Short mmCIF file of the C-alpha atoms (twelve columns), coordinates in Angstrom:
data_MODEL
# 
_entry.id   MODEL 
# 
loop_
_atom_site.group_PDB 
_atom_site.id 
_atom_site.type_symbol 
_atom_site.label_atom_id 
_atom_site.label_alt_id 
_atom_site.label_comp_id 
_atom_site.label_asym_id 
_atom_site.label_seq_id 
_atom_site.Cartn_x 
_atom_site.Cartn_y 
_atom_site.Cartn_z 
_atom_site.pdbx_PDB_model_num 
ATOM 1   C CA . MET A 1   -19.833 -34.503 8.779   1 
ATOM 2   C CA . ARG A 2   -16.139 -34.152 9.562   1 
ATOM 3   C CA . ARG A 3   -15.438 -33.332 5.944   1 
ATOM 4   C CA . VAL A 4   -17.991 -30.492 6.001   1 
ATOM 5   C CA . ILE A 5   -16.439 -29.086 9.187   1 
ATOM 6   C CA . MET A 6   -12.924 -29.298 7.725   1 
ATOM 7   C CA . ILE A 7   -14.003 -27.550 4.517   1 
ATOM 8   C CA . GLY A 8   -15.728 -24.843 6.555   1 
ATOM 9   C CA . LEU A 9   -12.607 -24.310 8.674   1 
ATOM 10  C CA . MET A 10  -10.414 -24.108 5.578   1 
ATOM 11  C CA . ILE A 11  -12.689 -21.528 3.984   1 
ATOM 12  C CA . ALA A 12  -12.736 -19.476 7.193   1 
ATOM 13  C CA . PHE A 13  -8.962  -19.712 7.516   1 
ATOM 14  C CA . LEU A 14  -8.261  -18.754 3.910   1 
ATOM 15  C CA . GLY A 15  -10.840 -15.984 3.995   1 
ATOM 16  C CA . GLY A 16  -9.125  -14.508 7.027   1 
ATOM 17  C CA . CYS A 17  -5.766  -14.502 5.263   1 
ATOM 18  C CA . THR A 18  -6.429  -11.503 3.113   1 
ATOM 19  C CA . THR A 19  -3.328  -9.464  2.602   1 
ATOM 20  C CA . SER A 20  -3.122  -5.774  2.826   1 
ATOM 21  C CA . THR A 21  -0.756  -2.842  3.087   1 
ATOM 22  C CA . PHE A 22  -0.855  0.018   5.611   1 
ATOM 23  C CA . LEU A 23  -2.705  3.249   6.308   1 
ATOM 24  C CA . ILE A 24  -1.357  6.614   5.216   1 
ATOM 25  C CA . ALA A 25  -2.588  10.134  5.829   1 
ATOM 26  C CA . LYS A 26  -1.139  13.453  4.752   1 
ATOM 27  C CA . GLU A 27  -0.292  15.728  7.666   1 
ATOM 28  C CA . ASN A 28  -3.251  17.905  8.640   1 
ATOM 29  C CA . ASP A 29  -5.690  15.717  6.657   1 
ATOM 30  C CA . THR A 30  -8.691  14.284  8.460   1 
ATOM 31  C CA . ARG A 31  -8.728  11.051  6.446   1 
ATOM 32  C CA . ALA A 32  -6.482  8.027   6.271   1 
ATOM 33  C CA . TYR A 33  -6.289  5.759   3.263   1 
ATOM 34  C CA . ARG A 34  -5.046  2.238   2.750   1 
ATOM 35  C CA . PHE A 35  -1.925  2.374   0.563   1 
ATOM 36  C CA . GLY A 36  -3.048  0.962   -2.773  1 
ATOM 37  C CA . SER A 37  -6.623  2.171   -2.403  1 
ATOM 38  C CA . THR A 38  -8.358  3.199   -5.613  1 
ATOM 39  C CA . SER A 39  -9.588  6.425   -4.004  1 
ATOM 40  C CA . LYS A 40  -9.532  9.386   -6.394  1 
ATOM 41  C CA . ARG A 41  -8.678  11.680  -3.511  1 
ATOM 42  C CA . LEU A 42  -5.685  9.557   -2.514  1 
ATOM 43  C CA . LYS A 43  -4.528  9.511   -6.128  1 
ATOM 44  C CA . ARG A 44  -4.699  13.307  -6.169  1 
ATOM 45  C CA . ILE A 45  -2.809  13.587  -2.876  1 
ATOM 46  C CA . LEU A 46  -0.054  11.166  -3.895  1 
ATOM 47  C CA . CYS A 47  0.235   11.551  -7.630  1 
ATOM 48  C CA . GLU A 48  -0.813  15.019  -8.704  1 
ATOM 49  C CA . SER A 49  1.347   16.527  -5.968  1 
ATOM 50  C CA . GLY A 50  4.382   14.503  -7.039  1 
ATOM 51  C CA . ASP A 51  4.735   13.107  -3.523  1 
ATOM 52  C CA . PHE A 52  4.654   9.478   -4.604  1 
ATOM 53  C CA . LYS A 53  7.592   9.948   -6.982  1 
ATOM 54  C CA . ARG A 54  9.589   11.421  -4.097  1 
ATOM 55  C CA . VAL A 55  8.517   8.609   -1.763  1 
ATOM 56  C CA . LEU A 56  9.597   5.979   -4.285  1 
ATOM 57  C CA . ARG A 57  12.887  7.778   -4.890  1 
ATOM 58  C CA . ASP A 58  13.716  7.647   -1.175  1 
ATOM 59  C CA . ALA A 59  12.389  4.160   -0.424  1 
ATOM 60  C CA . GLU A 60  14.987  1.423   -0.343  1 
ATOM 61  C CA . ILE A 61  13.032  -1.055  -2.407  1 
ATOM 62  C CA . PRO A 62  14.117  -2.861  -5.593  1 
ATOM 63  C CA . GLU A 63  14.453  -0.398  -8.465  1 
ATOM 64  C CA . HIS A 64  12.501  -2.627  -10.855 1 
ATOM 65  C CA . LEU A 65  9.447   -2.447  -8.549  1 
ATOM 66  C CA . LYS A 66  9.286   1.353   -8.331  1 
ATOM 67  C CA . PRO A 67  7.797   1.898   -11.823 1 
ATOM 68  C CA . GLN A 68  5.296   -0.861  -11.167 1 
ATOM 69  C CA . PHE A 69  4.190   0.705   -7.883  1 
ATOM 70  C CA . TYR A 70  3.839   4.042   -9.670  1 
ATOM 71  C CA . GLU A 71  1.834   2.491   -12.500 1 
ATOM 72  C CA . TYR A 72  -0.638  0.772   -10.185 1 
ATOM 73  C CA . VAL A 73  -1.075  3.795   -7.903  1 
ATOM 74  C CA . CYS A 74  -0.869  6.793   -10.252 1 
ATOM 75  C CA . THR A 75  -1.921  5.846   -13.779 1 
ATOM 76  C CA . GLU A 76  -5.067  4.605   -15.476 1 
ATOM 77  C CA . SER A 77  -3.900  1.091   -14.519 1 
ATOM 78  C CA . VAL A 78  -4.745  1.687   -10.839 1 
ATOM 79  C CA . SER A 79  -5.038  -1.687  -9.120  1 
ATOM 80  C CA . LYS A 80  -5.366  -2.342  -5.413  1 
ATOM 81  C CA . GLU A 81  -4.691  -6.042  -5.966  1 
ATOM 82  C CA . LYS A 82  -1.451  -5.406  -7.845  1 
ATOM 83  C CA . VAL A 83  -0.197  -2.906  -5.252  1 
ATOM 84  C CA . VAL A 84  -0.918  -5.413  -2.488  1 
ATOM 85  C CA . SER A 85  0.822   -8.132  -4.487  1 
ATOM 86  C CA . LEU A 86  3.928   -5.997  -5.019  1 
ATOM 87  C CA . TYR A 87  3.937   -5.000  -1.358  1 
ATOM 88  C CA . GLN A 88  3.797   -8.643  -0.282  1 
ATOM 89  C CA . PHE A 89  6.998   -9.353  -2.257  1 
ATOM 90  C CA . LEU A 90  8.935   -6.755  -0.252  1 
ATOM 91  C CA . THR A 91  11.107  -7.899  2.625   1 
ATOM 92  C CA . PRO A 92  10.273  -6.605  6.111   1 
ATOM 93  C CA . ASP A 93  13.149  -4.101  5.865   1 
ATOM 94  C CA . GLU A 94  11.941  -2.872  2.470   1 
ATOM 95  C CA . ARG A 95  8.425   -2.435  3.855   1 
ATOM 96  C CA . LYS A 96  9.807   -0.377  6.740   1 
ATOM 97  C CA . SER A 97  11.818  1.714   4.301   1 
ATOM 98  C CA . LEU A 98  8.713   2.435   2.217   1 
ATOM 99  C CA . LYS A 99  6.822   3.522   5.312   1 
ATOM 100 C CA . ARG A 100 9.753   5.699   6.459   1 
ATOM 101 C CA . ALA A 101 9.831   7.356   3.041   1 
ATOM 102 C CA . PHE A 102 6.153   8.274   3.414   1 
ATOM 103 C CA . VAL A 103 6.857   9.756   6.857   1 
ATOM 104 C CA . LYS A 104 9.830   11.708  5.478   1 
ATOM 105 C CA . HIS A 105 7.489   13.348  2.969   1 
ATOM 106 C CA . GLY A 106 4.830   14.478  5.416   1 
ATOM 107 C CA . TYR A 107 2.622   11.422  5.839   1 
ATOM 108 C CA . THR A 108 1.587   9.573   8.949   1 
ATOM 109 C CA . VAL A 109 1.574   5.789   8.776   1 
ATOM 110 C CA . ASN A 110 -0.940  3.479   10.464  1 
ATOM 111 C CA . TYR A 111 -2.665  6.316   12.286  1 
ATOM 112 C CA . VAL A 112 -6.235  7.417   11.701  1 
ATOM 113 C CA . PRO A 113 -6.607  11.155  12.356  1 
ATOM 114 C CA . CYS A 114 -9.658  12.328  14.271  1 
# 
């Protein structure tokens, strides 16, 4: 019985440890999106506008990660899991820098517009 309880607790604990990124919304937009989402609309907002290239240019994150972020957000290789994985490798300061770069280019971070 104890073993069943322990396994159940481990599953609950590990299931609750899902990683994620942060919310972004373009100024004056009524929707927020999780960074890394596979939303076609988010891809249009970030990629077709060129905003994401500017965000990456200004973010103080390792240079070798920038093309990977771009690939998994803006190309046919879109992958929420890979974006989350790359994001998890960033230091806290690099994560803050990425968020600041979004703000600099007209995005709100971790705010859901009404």
